[in-house]
mmCIF file of C-alpha atoms and ligand atoms in Angstrom:
data_model
loop_
_atom_site.group_PDB
_atom_site.id
_atom_site.type_symbol
_atom_site.label_atom_id
_atom_site.label_comp_id
_atom_site.label_asym_id
_atom_site.label_seq_id
_atom_site.Cartn_x
_atom_site.Cartn_y
_atom_site.Cartn_z
ATOM 1 C CA MET A 1 1.906 25.950 -1.434
ATOM 2 C CA ALA A 2 -1.633 26.694 -2.651
ATOM 3 C CA THR A 3 -3.726 23.562 -3.105
ATOM 4 C CA PRO A 4 -3.473 22.506 -6.761
ATOM 5 C CA GLU A 5 -6.771 22.097 -8.573
ATOM 6 C CA ILE A 6 -6.183 18.384 -9.120
ATOM 7 C CA ILE A 7 -5.785 17.788 -5.369
ATOM 8 C CA ALA A 8 -8.947 19.775 -4.631
ATOM 9 C CA ARG A 9 -10.807 17.595 -7.155
ATOM 10 C CA LEU A 10 -9.406 14.362 -5.722
ATOM 11 C CA ARG A 11 -10.383 15.426 -2.211
ATOM 12 C CA ALA A 12 -13.896 16.351 -3.306
ATOM 13 C CA ALA A 13 -14.327 13.021 -5.091
ATOM 14 C CA THR A 14 -12.827 10.781 -2.388
ATOM 15 C CA GLY A 15 -13.229 12.598 0.943
ATOM 16 C CA ALA A 16 -16.392 10.709 1.909
ATOM 17 C CA ALA A 17 -14.824 7.366 0.916
ATOM 18 C CA HIS A 18 -11.779 8.176 3.069
ATOM 19 C CA ALA A 19 -13.979 8.965 6.068
ATOM 20 C CA ARG A 20 -15.951 5.701 5.593
ATOM 21 C CA LEU A 21 -12.767 3.659 5.227
ATOM 22 C CA GLU A 22 -11.173 5.238 8.280
ATOM 23 C CA ALA A 23 -14.280 4.483 10.383
ATOM 24 C CA ALA A 24 -14.758 0.933 9.046
ATOM 25 C CA LEU A 25 -11.094 0.049 9.429
ATOM 26 C CA ASP A 26 -11.112 0.860 13.138
ATOM 27 C CA LEU A 27 -7.383 0.436 12.950
ATOM 28 C CA VAL A 28 -6.217 1.548 16.377
ATOM 29 C CA GLU A 29 -8.743 -0.770 18.101
ATOM 30 C CA ARG A 30 -7.926 -3.720 15.861
ATOM 31 C CA VAL A 31 -4.167 -3.631 16.214
ATOM 32 C CA ALA A 32 -4.500 -4.045 19.980
ATOM 33 C CA ASP A 33 -5.140 -7.757 19.276
ATOM 34 C CA ALA A 34 -2.141 -9.682 17.854
ATOM 35 C CA GLY A 35 -4.177 -11.867 15.484
ATOM 36 C CA GLU A 36 -6.160 -8.911 14.178
ATOM 37 C CA ARG A 37 -2.948 -6.911 13.730
ATOM 38 C CA ARG A 38 -1.464 -9.706 11.619
ATOM 39 C CA ARG A 39 -4.635 -10.023 9.492
ATOM 40 C CA LEU A 40 -4.787 -6.265 9.009
ATOM 41 C CA VAL A 41 -1.166 -6.054 7.857
ATOM 42 C CA ALA A 42 -1.802 -9.020 5.527
ATOM 43 C CA GLY A 43 -4.680 -6.976 4.080
ATOM 44 C CA PHE A 44 -2.404 -3.969 3.510
ATOM 45 C CA LEU A 45 0.119 -6.274 1.827
ATOM 46 C CA ALA A 46 -2.565 -7.642 -0.500
ATOM 47 C CA LEU A 47 -3.668 -4.078 -1.307
ATOM 48 C CA HIS A 48 -0.193 -2.779 -2.072
ATOM 49 C CA GLU A 49 1.083 -5.906 -3.873
ATOM 50 C CA GLY A 50 -1.943 -6.017 -6.127
ATOM 51 C CA ALA A 51 -1.980 -2.293 -6.847
ATOM 52 C CA GLU A 52 1.778 -2.017 -7.375
ATOM 53 C CA ALA A 53 1.768 -4.749 -10.009
ATOM 54 C CA ARG A 54 -0.760 -2.659 -11.944
ATOM 55 C CA LEU A 55 0.880 0.713 -11.315
ATOM 56 C CA ALA A 56 4.575 -0.067 -11.769
ATOM 57 C CA PRO A 57 4.614 -0.079 -15.607
ATOM 58 C CA TRP A 58 2.826 3.298 -15.715
ATOM 59 C CA LEU A 59 4.995 4.946 -13.086
ATOM 60 C CA ALA A 60 8.389 3.580 -14.180
ATOM 61 C CA PRO A 61 8.976 6.130 -16.996
ATOM 62 C CA HIS A 62 8.328 9.039 -14.585
ATOM 63 C CA ALA A 63 11.401 9.391 -12.399
ATOM 64 C CA GLY A 64 9.912 12.564 -10.890
ATOM 65 C CA LEU A 65 7.363 10.377 -9.117
ATOM 66 C CA GLU A 66 10.230 8.488 -7.425
ATOM 67 C CA PRO A 67 8.416 5.176 -7.859
ATOM 68 C CA GLY A 68 11.384 3.159 -6.604
ATOM 69 C CA THR A 69 11.096 4.605 -3.112
ATOM 70 C CA ARG A 70 7.313 5.043 -2.947
ATOM 71 C CA LEU A 71 6.080 1.542 -3.648
ATOM 72 C CA ARG A 72 5.954 -0.169 -0.262
ATOM 73 C CA ALA A 73 4.965 -3.827 -0.691
ATOM 74 C CA SER A 74 8.440 -5.061 0.270
ATOM 75 C CA LEU A 75 8.342 -2.951 3.439
ATOM 76 C CA ILE A 76 4.940 -4.392 4.341
ATOM 77 C CA ARG A 77 6.203 -7.939 3.689
ATOM 78 C CA ALA A 78 9.039 -7.342 6.160
ATOM 79 C CA ASP A 79 6.567 -5.951 8.721
ATOM 80 C CA LEU A 80 4.277 -8.946 8.279
ATOM 81 C CA ALA A 81 7.231 -11.277 8.847
ATOM 82 C CA LEU A 82 7.734 -9.625 12.258
ATOM 83 C CA LEU A 83 4.142 -10.566 13.107
ATOM 84 C CA GLY A 84 4.491 -14.219 12.111
ATOM 85 C CA GLY A 85 4.288 -14.053 8.325
ATOM 86 C CA ALA A 86 1.688 -14.463 5.639
ATOM 87 C CA VAL A 87 -1.925 -15.364 6.340
ATOM 88 C CA GLU A 88 -4.558 -16.295 3.775
ATOM 89 C CA THR A 89 -6.618 -13.363 2.543
ATOM 90 C CA ASP A 90 -9.423 -13.568 0.011
ATOM 91 C CA ALA A 91 -8.607 -10.140 -1.404
ATOM 92 C CA PRO A 92 -10.079 -9.433 -4.827
ATOM 93 C CA GLN A 93 -7.633 -8.701 -7.672
ATOM 94 C CA ALA A 94 -6.823 -5.063 -8.337
ATOM 95 C CA PRO A 95 -8.596 -3.907 -11.504
ATOM 96 C CA GLU A 96 -6.693 -2.941 -14.667
ATOM 97 C CA VAL A 97 -5.347 0.615 -14.581
ATOM 98 C CA GLY A 98 -5.231 1.518 -18.283
ATOM 99 C CA SER A 99 -3.773 5.054 -18.254
ATOM 100 C CA LEU A 100 -1.140 7.183 -16.546
ATOM 101 C CA GLY A 101 -3.940 9.332 -15.100
ATOM 102 C CA ARG A 102 -5.612 6.389 -13.424
ATOM 103 C CA ALA A 103 -2.271 5.168 -12.077
ATOM 104 C CA LEU A 104 -1.696 8.607 -10.537
ATOM 105 C CA GLY A 105 -5.123 8.572 -8.893
ATOM 106 C CA TRP A 106 -4.302 5.179 -7.367
ATOM 107 C CA LEU A 107 -0.905 6.443 -6.220
ATOM 108 C CA TYR A 108 -2.655 9.410 -4.573
ATOM 109 C CA VAL A 109 -4.605 6.893 -2.448
ATOM 110 C CA LEU A 110 -1.541 4.826 -1.509
ATOM 111 C CA GLU A 111 0.684 7.854 -0.806
ATOM 112 C CA GLY A 112 -2.016 9.728 1.090
ATOM 113 C CA SER A 113 -2.207 6.860 3.533
ATOM 114 C CA THR A 114 1.300 7.857 4.727
ATOM 115 C CA LEU A 115 -0.247 11.065 6.099
ATOM 116 C CA GLY A 116 -2.820 9.159 8.125
ATOM 117 C CA GLY A 117 -0.059 6.757 9.140
ATOM 118 C CA ARG A 118 1.638 9.436 11.195
ATOM 119 C CA THR A 119 -1.595 10.195 13.027
ATOM 120 C CA ILE A 120 -2.064 6.476 13.660
ATOM 121 C CA HIS A 121 1.420 6.095 15.124
ATOM 122 C CA ARG A 122 0.720 8.968 17.508
ATOM 123 C CA ALA A 123 -2.635 7.419 18.493
ATOM 124 C CA LEU A 124 -0.914 4.088 19.253
ATOM 125 C CA GLU A 125 1.613 5.848 21.442
ATOM 126 C CA THR A 126 -1.146 7.666 23.331
ATOM 127 C CA ARG A 127 -2.842 4.330 24.044
ATOM 128 C CA GLY A 128 0.389 2.699 25.142
ATOM 129 C CA LEU A 129 0.394 0.277 22.183
ATOM 130 C CA ASP A 130 3.605 -0.695 20.404
ATOM 131 C CA ALA A 131 4.015 -0.193 16.650
ATOM 132 C CA ARG A 132 5.541 -3.627 15.941
ATOM 133 C CA GLY A 133 4.842 -4.659 12.349
ATOM 134 C CA LEU A 134 3.260 -1.271 11.587
ATOM 135 C CA GLY A 135 6.340 0.646 10.434
ATOM 136 C CA PHE A 136 4.984 0.666 6.870
ATOM 137 C CA LEU A 137 2.204 3.013 7.971
ATOM 138 C CA ASN A 138 4.808 5.730 8.480
ATOM 139 C CA PRO A 139 7.483 4.883 5.906
ATOM 140 C CA TYR A 140 9.041 8.345 5.586
ATOM 141 C CA GLY A 141 9.216 9.441 9.220
ATOM 142 C CA GLU A 142 10.213 13.093 9.512
ATOM 143 C CA ALA A 143 10.333 13.381 5.705
ATOM 144 C CA ALA A 144 6.612 12.582 5.334
ATOM 145 C CA GLY A 145 5.563 16.171 4.653
ATOM 146 C CA ALA A 146 8.344 16.758 2.130
ATOM 147 C CA ARG A 147 7.648 13.473 0.312
ATOM 148 C CA TRP A 148 3.942 14.307 0.092
ATOM 149 C CA ARG A 149 4.646 17.790 -1.279
ATOM 150 C CA ALA A 150 7.046 16.337 -3.870
ATOM 151 C CA PHE A 151 4.397 13.844 -4.984
ATOM 152 C CA VAL A 152 1.720 16.530 -5.209
ATOM 153 C CA ALA A 153 4.035 18.816 -7.235
ATOM 154 C CA GLU A 154 4.749 16.048 -9.758
ATOM 155 C CA LEU A 155 1.095 15.006 -9.950
ATOM 156 C CA ASP A 156 0.152 18.640 -10.564
ATOM 157 C CA ARG A 157 2.814 18.993 -13.259
ATOM 158 C CA LEU A 158 1.709 15.864 -15.122
ATOM 159 C CA HIS A 159 -1.866 17.126 -14.959
ATOM 160 C CA ARG A 160 -1.062 20.656 -16.138
ATOM 161 C CA THR A 161 1.107 19.499 -19.039
ATOM 162 C CA GLY A 162 -1.736 17.250 -20.195
ATOM 163 C CA GLU A 163 0.404 14.110 -19.871
ATOM 164 C CA ALA A 164 -2.233 12.772 -17.484
ATOM 165 C CA ASP A 165 -5.942 13.359 -18.001
ATOM 166 C CA ARG A 166 -7.824 15.055 -15.163
ATOM 167 C CA ASP A 167 -10.912 12.827 -15.244
ATOM 168 C CA GLU A 168 -8.734 9.719 -15.364
ATOM 169 C CA ILE A 169 -6.777 10.888 -12.297
ATOM 170 C CA VAL A 170 -9.963 11.495 -10.338
ATOM 171 C CA ALA A 171 -11.433 8.156 -11.492
ATOM 172 C CA GLY A 172 -8.226 6.451 -10.319
ATOM 173 C CA GLY A 173 -8.628 8.000 -6.869
ATOM 174 C CA VAL A 174 -12.219 6.803 -6.666
ATOM 175 C CA ASP A 175 -11.285 3.287 -7.886
ATOM 176 C CA GLY A 176 -8.358 3.165 -5.474
ATOM 177 C CA PHE A 177 -10.503 3.917 -2.435
ATOM 178 C CA GLU A 178 -13.200 1.491 -3.551
ATOM 179 C CA HIS A 179 -10.652 -1.276 -3.960
ATOM 180 C CA ALA A 180 -8.858 -0.418 -0.684
ATOM 181 C CA SER A 181 -12.154 -0.645 1.125
ATOM 182 C CA LYS A 182 -12.924 -4.080 -0.393
ATOM 183 C CA VAL A 183 -9.485 -5.445 0.430
ATOM 184 C CA LEU A 184 -9.096 -3.953 3.920
ATOM 185 C CA CYS A 185 -12.687 -4.119 5.160
ATOM 186 C CA GLY A 186 -14.326 -6.640 2.821
ATOM 187 C CA ALA A 187 -16.861 -3.998 1.760
HETATM 188 C C1 LIG B 201 -7.510 4.441 10.457
HETATM 189 C C2 LIG B 201 -7.032 4.764 9.316
HETATM 190 C C3 LIG B 201 -6.724 6.155 8.827
HETATM 191 C C4 LIG B 201 -6.611 7.336 9.495
HETATM 192 C C5 LIG B 201 -6.753 7.596 10.977
HETATM 193 C C6 LIG B 201 -6.322 8.345 8.519
HETATM 194 C C7 LIG B 201 -6.114 9.663 8.783
HETATM 195 C C8 LIG B 201 -5.733 10.609 7.880
HETATM 196 C C9 LIG B 201 -5.383 11.963 8.186
HETATM 197 C C10 LIG B 201 -5.368 12.566 9.589
HETATM 198 C C11 LIG B 201 -5.071 12.578 7.028
HETATM 199 C C12 LIG B 201 -4.715 14.047 6.823
HETATM 200 C C13 LIG B 201 -3.319 14.349 7.192
HETATM 201 C C14 LIG B 201 -2.964 15.794 6.959
HETATM 202 O O1 LIG B 201 -3.772 16.556 6.386
HETATM 203 O O2 LIG B 201 -1.848 16.143 7.322
HETATM 204 C C15 LIG B 201 -5.192 11.615 5.986
HETATM 205 C C16 LIG B 201 -4.962 11.860 4.659
HETATM 206 C C17 LIG B 201 -5.123 10.922 3.669
HETATM 207 N N1 LIG B 201 -5.381 9.570 3.825
HETATM 208 FE FE1 LIG B 201 -5.900 8.699 5.524
HETATM 209 N N2 LIG B 201 -6.239 7.758 7.280
HETATM 210 C C18 LIG B 201 -6.475 6.417 7.447
HETATM 211 C C19 LIG B 201 -6.447 5.446 6.513
HETATM 212 C C20 LIG B 201 -6.225 5.670 5.179
HETATM 213 C C21 LIG B 201 -6.146 4.639 4.182
HETATM 214 C C22 LIG B 201 -6.267 3.136 4.467
HETATM 215 C C23 LIG B 201 -5.952 5.263 2.990
HETATM 216 C C24 LIG B 201 -5.801 4.669 1.635
HETATM 217 C C25 LIG B 201 -5.545 3.398 1.382
HETATM 218 C C26 LIG B 201 -5.879 6.703 3.261
HETATM 219 C C27 LIG B 201 -5.680 7.667 2.302
HETATM 220 C C28 LIG B 201 -5.475 8.995 2.579
HETATM 221 C C29 LIG B 201 -5.280 10.014 1.556
HETATM 222 C C30 LIG B 201 -5.304 9.822 0.035
HETATM 223 C C31 LIG B 201 -5.035 11.217 2.247
HETATM 224 C C32 LIG B 201 -4.641 12.550 1.611
HETATM 225 C C33 LIG B 201 -5.798 13.479 1.470
HETATM 226 C C34 LIG B 201 -5.304 14.802 0.893
HETATM 227 O O3 LIG B 201 -4.599 15.516 1.597
HETATM 228 O O4 LIG B 201 -5.639 15.079 -0.244
HETATM 229 N N3 LIG B 201 -6.040 6.902 4.596
HETATM 230 N N4 LIG B 201 -5.592 10.414 6.537
#
């Protein structure tokens, strides 16, 4: 599949933010410590819970996005329970979304993290670390590639039909990374 224009634009607009977040998160180091692992997963829960509340009304009418099986807060809650349950976080509230385009940009950020999740699981294995409480990082297992391609195809379709505005989608991706960075890294 050739890279759709909307994905190329999202990558151009958010690639640097992704690299900064990945470096600042220092995930594989942090999850080696049980307390840090629990705090990190609590951060992911705050990110997904907050974002999903904003996104759900925009995504619900679009069955092609498969929102029912993409939104992961409940999975993260179950993972956090394995690590001892909720901890206080002072995560800022997710901003208003305001358009389908913006919601899609945010969903790009949340779904894209399932690609990195597979790399993270492999890195844990290499270091001899278990993945307890981190299943949500790799929610689709072997189907990860297919689920990503299905999301990209639907995002591309909604962009090409004009149902979702290009600049709004890109702005949603930028907002999503900015918010993820605040919630997960406090910066
Ligand atoms: C330590 C943490 C992370 C690592 C090591 C990591 C690594 C990666 C890798 C290797 C890919 C590319 C996979 C491929 O091309 O097959 C990827 C894609 C992506 N990741 Fe991350 N990631 C991390 C955290 C995150 C987080 C926290 C988010 C968002 C909340 C995120 C969002 C994305 C997005 C949107 C893409 C898709 C980019 C695209 O193909 O257009 N990542 N990540």
